[in-house]
């Protein structure tokens, strides 16, 4: 079995993935809030 080694590059990829996840979540929340607020 391969041992799991987290390299700095992998860590950066995880951070970027996490950032985009947060960004997408925030954007979606804003869209839903706006839709709810204006009743569209």
Coordinates of C-alpha atoms in Angstrom, one line a residue:
X1 CA 0.0 0.0 0.0
X2 CA 1.1 3.5 -0.7
X3 CA 1.7 5.7 2.3
X4 CA -0.2 9.0 2.2
X5 CA 2.2 11.9 2.2
X6 CA 0.9 15.4 2.0
X7 CA 3.3 17.6 0.1
X8 CA 3.1 21.5 0.1
X9 CA 1.6 21.3 -3.4
X10 CA -1.1 19.0 -2.2
X11 CA -1.8 21.3 0.7
X12 CA -2.1 24.3 -1.7
X13 CA -4.5 22.3 -3.9
X14 CA -6.6 21.5 -0.8
X15 CA -6.6 25.1 0.3
X16 CA -7.6 26.3 -3.2
X17 CA -10.4 23.7 -3.3
X18 CA -11.6 24.8 0.1
X19 CA -11.5 28.5 -1.0
X20 CA -13.5 27.8 -4.1
X21 CA -16.0 25.7 -2.0
X22 CA -16.4 28.7 0.4
X23 CA -16.7 31.1 -2.6
X24 CA -19.3 29.1 -4.3
X25 CA -21.3 28.6 -1.1
X26 CA -21.2 32.4 -0.4
X27 CA -22.2 33.2 -3.9
X28 CA -25.1 30.7 -3.8
X29 CA -26.2 32.1 -0.5
X30 CA -26.2 35.7 -1.8
X31 CA -28.3 34.6 -4.8
X32 CA -30.8 32.8 -2.6
X33 CA -31.0 35.7 -0.1
X34 CA -31.5 38.2 -2.9
X35 CA -34.2 36.0 -4.5
X36 CA -35.9 35.7 -1.1
X37 CA -35.5 39.4 -0.3
X38 CA -36.9 40.7 -3.6
X39 CA -39.5 37.9 -3.9
X40 CA -38.2 36.9 -7.3

